[in-house]
Short mmCIF file of C-alpha atoms and ligand atoms in Angstrom, two decimals:
data_model
loop_
_atom_site.label_atom_id
_atom_site.label_comp_id
_atom_site.label_asym_id
_atom_site.label_seq_id
_atom_site.Cartn_x
_atom_site.Cartn_y
_atom_site.Cartn_z
CA MET A 1 197.81 83.77 66.60
CA THR A 2 195.88 81.26 64.58
CA SER A 3 194.88 78.63 67.13
CA LYS A 4 191.42 78.80 68.63
CA LEU A 5 191.56 79.42 72.36
CA ASP A 6 188.90 76.78 72.93
CA ASN A 7 191.41 74.13 71.97
CA PHE A 8 193.52 74.98 75.01
CA ASP A 9 192.85 74.88 78.74
CA THR A 10 193.82 77.96 80.74
CA VAL A 11 195.15 75.64 83.42
CA ALA A 12 195.02 71.85 83.59
CA LEU A 13 197.00 68.80 84.60
CA SER A 14 199.00 67.05 81.89
CA GLU A 15 197.71 63.70 80.69
CA ASP A 16 200.12 61.75 82.92
CA LYS A 17 199.18 64.05 85.86
CA ARG A 18 202.82 64.83 86.59
CA ALA A 19 202.82 68.47 85.44
CA ILE A 20 200.57 71.51 85.23
CA GLN A 21 199.96 72.98 81.81
CA ILE A 22 199.03 76.62 81.45
CA ILE A 23 198.65 79.10 78.64
CA ASP A 24 201.41 81.68 79.14
CA GLN A 25 199.17 84.73 79.24
CA THR A 26 202.05 87.19 79.25
CA LEU A 27 202.52 86.39 75.55
CA LEU A 28 198.92 86.87 74.43
CA PRO A 29 197.66 87.86 71.94
CA ARG A 30 200.96 87.77 70.05
CA GLU A 31 201.74 84.13 70.75
CA MET A 32 199.78 81.14 71.99
CA LYS A 33 202.20 79.07 74.01
CA MET A 34 201.55 76.39 76.59
CA ILE A 35 204.06 76.00 79.39
CA SER A 36 204.57 73.11 81.73
CA LEU A 37 205.09 73.56 85.49
CA THR A 38 206.60 70.77 87.56
CA THR A 39 208.19 72.49 90.54
CA ARG A 40 206.86 74.71 93.32
CA GLU A 41 209.19 77.50 92.14
CA GLU A 42 207.72 77.33 88.63
CA VAL A 43 204.20 77.49 90.05
CA TYR A 44 205.10 80.43 92.31
CA ASN A 45 206.73 82.35 89.44
CA ALA A 46 203.94 81.62 86.96
CA ILE A 47 201.43 83.13 89.40
CA LYS A 48 203.65 86.04 90.42
CA LYS A 49 204.56 86.96 86.83
CA LEU A 50 200.91 86.63 85.71
CA SER A 51 201.54 83.79 83.26
CA VAL A 52 198.45 82.42 84.94
CA ARG A 53 196.20 85.09 86.45
CA GLY A 54 192.63 85.88 87.41
CA ALA A 55 191.43 84.80 90.85
CA PRO A 56 189.81 81.42 90.00
CA ALA A 57 192.61 80.31 87.64
CA ILE A 58 195.19 81.23 90.26
CA GLY A 59 193.28 79.11 92.80
CA VAL A 60 193.15 76.09 90.49
CA CYS A 61 196.82 76.43 89.56
CA ALA A 62 197.80 76.73 93.23
CA ALA A 63 195.79 73.61 94.13
CA PHE A 64 197.53 71.66 91.37
CA GLY A 65 200.79 73.24 92.58
CA VAL A 66 200.39 71.78 96.06
CA TYR A 67 199.65 68.34 94.58
CA ILE A 68 202.60 68.52 92.16
CA SER A 69 204.93 69.62 94.98
CA ALA A 70 203.88 66.60 97.04
CA LEU A 71 204.17 64.26 94.05
CA HIS A 72 207.72 65.37 93.28
CA SER A 73 208.88 65.84 96.87
CA THR A 74 212.25 64.23 97.61
CA SER A 75 212.32 65.25 101.24
CA ASP A 76 212.67 62.71 104.06
CA ASP A 77 210.30 64.86 106.04
CA PHE A 78 207.54 64.61 103.46
CA PHE A 79 204.78 66.26 105.49
CA SER A 80 206.66 69.37 106.59
CA ASP A 81 208.03 69.74 103.05
CA LEU A 82 204.46 69.64 101.78
CA LEU A 83 203.37 72.33 104.24
CA SER A 84 206.29 74.56 103.30
CA ALA A 85 205.51 74.17 99.56
CA ALA A 86 201.89 75.13 100.31
CA ALA A 87 202.92 78.20 102.33
CA TYR A 88 205.32 79.26 99.58
CA ILE A 89 202.73 78.97 96.80
CA ARG A 90 200.15 80.71 99.02
CA SER A 91 202.46 83.75 99.23
CA SER A 92 202.82 84.25 95.46
CA ARG A 93 200.23 87.06 95.27
CA PRO A 94 198.40 88.83 98.11
CA THR A 95 194.97 89.98 96.92
CA ALA A 96 193.05 87.17 95.17
CA VAL A 97 191.56 85.15 98.02
CA ASN A 98 191.00 82.11 95.78
CA LEU A 99 194.74 81.49 96.09
CA MET A 100 194.58 81.19 99.89
CA TRP A 101 191.22 79.42 99.75
CA ALA A 102 192.51 76.72 97.39
CA VAL A 103 195.81 76.17 99.20
CA ASP A 104 194.03 75.97 102.57
CA ARG A 105 191.63 73.38 101.17
CA MET A 106 194.57 71.31 99.97
CA VAL A 107 196.38 71.61 103.31
CA SER A 108 193.30 70.53 105.21
CA VAL A 109 193.00 67.40 103.01
CA ALA A 110 196.69 66.66 103.65
CA GLU A 111 196.15 67.07 107.37
CA LYS A 112 193.14 64.77 107.39
CA ASN A 113 195.26 62.09 105.70
CA LYS A 114 198.42 62.80 107.68
CA ASP A 115 198.76 59.33 109.16
CA ARG A 116 198.37 57.50 105.89
CA LEU A 117 201.07 56.38 103.45
CA ARG A 118 202.77 59.09 101.43
CA GLU A 119 201.27 57.70 98.23
CA ASP A 120 197.77 57.91 99.72
CA ILE A 121 198.31 61.54 100.72
CA VAL A 122 199.44 62.36 97.19
CA ASN A 123 196.36 60.63 95.76
CA ALA A 124 194.06 62.51 98.14
CA LEU A 125 195.68 65.78 97.01
CA LEU A 126 195.25 64.85 93.36
CA SER A 127 191.60 64.16 93.87
CA GLU A 128 190.99 67.42 95.82
CA SER A 129 192.77 69.51 93.18
CA GLU A 130 190.69 67.88 90.44
CA LYS A 131 187.58 68.64 92.48
CA ILE A 132 188.57 72.32 92.68
CA TYR A 133 189.11 72.30 88.90
CA ASP A 134 185.69 70.69 88.21
CA GLU A 135 183.91 72.98 90.66
CA ASP A 136 185.35 76.01 88.90
CA ILE A 137 183.82 74.92 85.60
CA GLU A 138 180.45 74.30 87.23
CA CYS A 139 180.51 77.62 89.15
CA CYS A 140 181.18 79.60 85.99
CA ARG A 141 178.43 77.76 84.13
CA ARG A 142 175.93 78.64 86.87
CA ILE A 143 177.16 82.23 87.07
CA GLY A 144 176.46 82.37 83.34
CA GLU A 145 172.84 81.26 83.82
CA ASN A 146 172.25 83.52 86.83
CA GLY A 147 173.85 86.51 85.11
CA LEU A 148 172.02 86.05 81.84
CA ALA A 149 168.69 86.34 83.66
CA LEU A 150 169.64 89.96 84.50
CA LEU A 151 170.36 90.96 80.90
CA HIS A 152 168.25 91.76 77.83
CA GLU A 153 168.60 91.15 74.15
CA GLY A 154 170.78 93.74 72.44
CA ASP A 155 172.26 95.06 75.71
CA GLY A 156 175.51 97.00 75.69
CA ILE A 157 177.68 95.48 78.42
CA LEU A 158 180.90 96.97 79.75
CA THR A 159 183.58 94.87 81.41
CA HIS A 160 186.93 95.75 82.95
CA CYS A 161 190.11 93.65 83.05
CA ASN A 162 189.76 89.96 82.20
CA ALA A 163 187.28 87.89 84.15
CA GLY A 164 186.97 85.61 81.15
CA ARG A 165 187.79 82.04 80.27
CA LEU A 166 191.47 82.97 80.59
CA ALA A 167 190.88 83.83 84.25
CA THR A 168 189.12 80.55 85.03
CA VAL A 169 189.13 76.99 83.73
CA LYS A 170 186.27 77.67 81.27
CA TYR A 171 183.62 80.35 80.47
CA GLY A 172 184.94 82.99 82.89
CA THR A 173 182.84 84.71 85.53
CA ALA A 174 181.92 88.15 84.14
CA THR A 175 182.03 86.75 80.60
CA ALA A 176 179.96 83.62 81.30
CA PRO A 177 176.59 85.43 80.78
CA MET A 178 178.04 87.00 77.62
CA TYR A 179 179.10 83.64 76.14
CA LEU A 180 175.80 82.05 77.08
CA GLY A 181 173.80 84.96 75.66
CA HIS A 182 175.84 84.77 72.48
CA GLU A 183 174.98 81.07 72.15
CA ARG A 184 171.31 81.92 72.64
CA GLY A 185 171.20 84.78 70.12
CA TYR A 186 171.08 87.79 72.50
CA ASN A 187 173.21 89.97 70.19
CA PHE A 188 175.04 91.70 73.02
CA ARG A 189 177.42 94.57 72.29
CA VAL A 190 180.35 94.09 74.64
CA TYR A 191 182.66 96.98 75.49
CA CYS A 192 185.93 96.13 77.03
CA ASP A 193 188.29 98.50 78.86
CA GLU A 194 191.90 98.01 77.82
CA THR A 195 192.90 97.96 81.53
CA ARG A 196 196.18 99.73 82.09
CA PRO A 197 198.90 99.00 82.92
CA LEU A 198 198.98 95.31 81.97
CA LEU A 199 196.24 95.47 79.33
CA GLN A 200 194.31 92.39 80.42
CA GLY A 201 191.22 93.89 78.74
CA ALA A 202 192.89 94.48 75.38
CA ARG A 203 195.21 91.49 75.33
CA LEU A 204 192.92 88.91 76.92
CA THR A 205 189.22 89.87 77.08
CA ALA A 206 189.10 91.45 73.63
CA THR A 207 191.01 88.46 72.24
CA GLU A 208 188.88 85.73 73.75
CA LEU A 209 185.51 87.38 73.03
CA HIS A 210 186.52 88.31 69.50
CA MET A 211 187.75 84.78 68.80
CA ALA A 212 184.44 83.42 70.09
CA GLY A 213 182.57 85.64 67.62
CA LEU A 214 181.02 88.17 70.03
CA ASP A 215 180.51 91.79 69.04
CA VAL A 216 183.27 93.42 71.08
CA THR A 217 184.60 96.98 71.07
CA LEU A 218 187.83 97.95 72.78
CA LEU A 219 188.06 101.18 74.82
CA CYS A 220 190.86 103.03 76.57
CA ASP A 221 190.23 103.21 80.30
CA ASN A 222 189.06 106.82 80.15
CA MET A 223 186.33 106.31 77.54
CA SER A 224 183.49 104.47 79.24
CA GLY A 225 181.98 107.66 80.72
CA ALA A 226 181.37 108.97 77.20
CA LEU A 227 179.51 105.77 76.30
CA MET A 228 177.52 105.66 79.52
CA ARG A 229 176.37 109.26 79.10
CA THR A 230 175.01 108.50 75.64
CA GLY A 231 173.08 105.44 76.78
CA LYS A 232 175.23 102.85 75.00
CA ILE A 233 175.87 100.81 78.13
CA ASN A 234 173.01 98.99 79.84
CA ALA A 235 174.99 96.99 82.38
CA VAL A 236 178.50 96.64 83.75
CA ILE A 237 179.78 93.19 84.76
CA VAL A 238 183.19 92.72 86.31
CA GLY A 239 184.93 89.91 88.17
CA CYS A 240 186.65 90.23 91.53
CA ASP A 241 189.64 89.12 93.53
CA ARG A 242 188.22 89.36 97.04
CA VAL A 243 184.85 90.36 98.40
CA ALA A 244 184.79 91.46 102.04
CA ALA A 245 181.97 90.45 104.39
CA ASN A 246 180.27 93.85 103.93
CA GLY A 247 180.39 93.60 100.10
CA ASP A 248 183.37 95.92 99.49
CA THR A 249 185.12 94.38 96.51
CA ALA A 250 188.73 94.31 95.35
CA ASN A 251 189.16 93.97 91.62
CA LYS A 252 191.57 95.20 88.96
CA ILE A 253 192.66 98.82 89.35
CA GLY A 254 190.13 101.10 87.68
CA THR A 255 187.07 99.09 88.67
CA SER A 256 185.98 101.57 91.35
CA MET A 257 186.13 104.38 88.78
CA VAL A 258 183.82 102.42 86.47
CA ALA A 259 181.43 101.68 89.36
CA THR A 260 181.32 105.35 90.33
CA LEU A 261 180.47 106.34 86.77
CA ALA A 262 177.83 103.63 86.48
CA ALA A 263 176.17 104.92 89.67
CA ARG A 264 176.21 108.47 88.23
CA TYR A 265 174.35 107.28 85.12
CA GLY A 266 172.03 104.82 86.87
CA ILE A 267 173.54 101.76 85.15
CA PRO A 268 173.47 98.47 87.07
CA PHE A 269 176.92 97.43 88.23
CA TYR A 270 177.24 93.67 88.74
CA VAL A 271 180.13 91.75 90.26
CA ALA A 272 180.40 88.12 89.13
CA ALA A 273 181.86 86.13 92.00
CA PRO A 274 182.14 82.45 92.78
CA THR A 275 181.41 82.12 96.50
CA SER A 276 185.07 81.09 96.94
CA THR A 277 185.93 84.77 96.32
CA ILE A 278 183.73 85.98 99.19
CA ASP A 279 185.96 86.23 102.23
CA MET A 280 183.82 86.39 105.35
CA SER A 281 186.96 86.70 107.49
CA THR A 282 187.74 90.10 105.96
CA PRO A 283 185.27 92.61 107.44
CA GLY A 284 185.63 95.48 104.93
CA GLY A 285 187.59 96.84 101.98
CA GLU A 286 190.17 98.55 104.20
CA ASP A 287 191.22 95.09 105.43
CA ILE A 288 192.07 93.78 101.95
CA LYS A 289 195.77 93.77 101.11
CA ILE A 290 196.34 95.42 97.76
CA GLU A 291 199.26 94.23 95.67
CA GLU A 292 201.61 96.96 94.42
CA ARG A 293 203.68 96.19 91.34
CA ASP A 294 206.78 97.49 89.56
CA ALA A 295 206.93 101.05 88.25
CA ASP A 296 208.23 99.70 84.94
CA GLU A 297 204.77 98.36 84.14
CA VAL A 298 203.58 101.97 83.93
CA THR A 299 206.60 103.76 82.51
CA ARG A 300 208.25 101.32 80.09
CA MET A 301 206.33 98.15 79.40
CA TRP A 302 204.67 98.10 75.95
CA TYR A 303 206.69 101.12 74.76
CA GLU A 304 209.81 101.07 72.59
CA SER A 305 211.33 103.72 74.82
CA PRO A 306 210.30 104.96 78.30
CA MET A 307 207.24 107.21 78.32
CA ALA A 308 208.07 108.99 81.57
CA PRO A 309 211.11 110.78 82.96
CA ASP A 310 213.75 108.66 84.67
CA GLY A 311 213.28 108.52 88.42
CA ILE A 312 209.63 109.66 88.34
CA LYS A 313 207.55 108.48 91.31
CA VAL A 314 204.97 105.91 90.21
CA PHE A 315 201.86 104.60 91.97
CA ASN A 316 201.03 101.13 90.61
CA PRO A 317 198.46 99.24 92.69
CA ALA A 318 197.17 96.16 90.88
CA PHE A 319 193.69 96.42 92.45
CA ASP A 320 191.29 98.89 93.98
CA VAL A 321 188.30 98.53 96.26
CA THR A 322 184.81 99.32 95.07
CA ASP A 323 182.56 100.44 97.93
CA HIS A 324 179.66 98.07 98.42
CA GLU A 325 177.17 100.95 98.03
CA LEU A 326 178.12 101.16 94.35
CA ILE A 327 177.39 97.49 93.65
CA THR A 328 173.93 96.56 92.41
CA ALA A 329 174.32 92.83 93.01
CA PHE A 330 176.74 89.91 93.11
CA ILE A 331 176.18 87.15 90.58
CA THR A 332 177.28 83.92 92.27
CA GLU A 333 176.87 80.25 91.39
CA LYS A 334 174.27 80.00 94.16
CA GLY A 335 172.18 82.91 92.94
CA VAL A 336 172.12 86.70 92.70
CA VAL A 337 172.79 88.53 95.96
CA TYR A 338 171.35 92.01 96.51
CA PRO A 339 171.98 94.44 99.40
CA PRO A 340 172.20 94.35 102.35
CA PHE A 341 175.23 92.23 101.43
CA ALA A 342 176.47 91.67 104.99
CA ASP A 343 173.21 89.87 105.91
CA ASN A 344 172.59 88.26 102.56
CA PHE A 345 176.07 86.72 102.36
CA ILE A 346 175.43 85.06 105.71
CA SER A 347 172.16 83.58 104.40
CA LEU A 348 173.95 82.49 101.22
CA PHE A 349 176.55 80.51 103.17
CA GLU A 350 173.91 79.15 105.53
CA LYS A 351 172.17 77.58 102.50
CA GLU A 352 175.10 75.12 102.19
O1 MRU B 1 196.12 90.92 88.01
P1 MRU B 1 195.13 89.95 87.44
O2 MRU B 1 195.17 89.88 85.96
O3 MRU B 1 195.21 88.59 88.10
O4 MRU B 1 193.71 90.57 87.84
C1 MRU B 1 192.56 89.88 87.49
C2 MRU B 1 191.31 90.56 87.87
O5 MRU B 1 191.32 91.62 88.47
C3 MRU B 1 190.03 89.83 87.58
O6 MRU B 1 188.99 90.73 87.34
C4 MRU B 1 189.64 88.96 88.80
O7 MRU B 1 190.72 88.17 89.21
C5 MRU B 1 188.47 88.10 88.52
S1 MRU B 1 188.83 86.80 87.42
C6 MRU B 1 187.41 85.88 87.24
#
């Protein structure tokens, strides 16, 4: 892959605003290919198959998806067709709350404009989806500033999965302080877990940080304990897919293992989270629906021949829940939130 990632948007509207353009992340780092989405089915499949992935990017793509569905609707019953497109896109993945959050925002704009001309509704949806896109960029930029204040020059930072620019419109969440620190000469050493089974760490995080010139070292998922024990890691920063009201956090499978290790070695464990990922309607981690994916991702994918016996039982949850007690703080666009999370999230939202 020769092209610089910075030349491409993870997810954006085309120039004529009639299609969504995304980087097909299933092909990275082998191939850098943009794909165009114009139908609700294409949007649904791109999210489900992880061509576009990462909670904030999924939210932005879904918002554009609702707009595009309305724009291209041929139904006589425009409004109910719009609602059914929104419900369909909303069901493409279960865990990342940004998906539901973004679709619900779009539906509420549609409902507010229900009695207007079809063209006006479409325009209102375009403007709301562009707002969600712009807000994502601004949130990540602020997360970068707030996160950088917690770090020190020369720190070793571990991250898991990809909460990078490929998971958002720009900068990423967990990676935003890393990019900013890099710009400001902090000389961070970033360690990145490969993140089985879909290798978002190796294929995406390692790729984007390496291309941006950061000092990045790739690890298999069972190696971070060795580094933590020898003092090479000063902080862990991960992203998240849904934060419950008590602070329990769903993120890529393996995150809770990293958090447990970090607690053992007294290393701060930070979760970078736009406030759109905090779901105050979900009381605790046990209430978060965890996506389970195909066994093939564990047994066959990435291998020339299967690496497990035919018919073996496979457990393949895409996410796990990290208990809030293991989390040092949440880095949000509105500031850093420390325990007790249940109370401090309420104050955070009251600030609005
Ligand atoms: O299955 P994925 O690749 O969508 O999982 C992504 C993650 O778990 C990310 O850490 C999370 O969505 C945060 S992205 C800023």
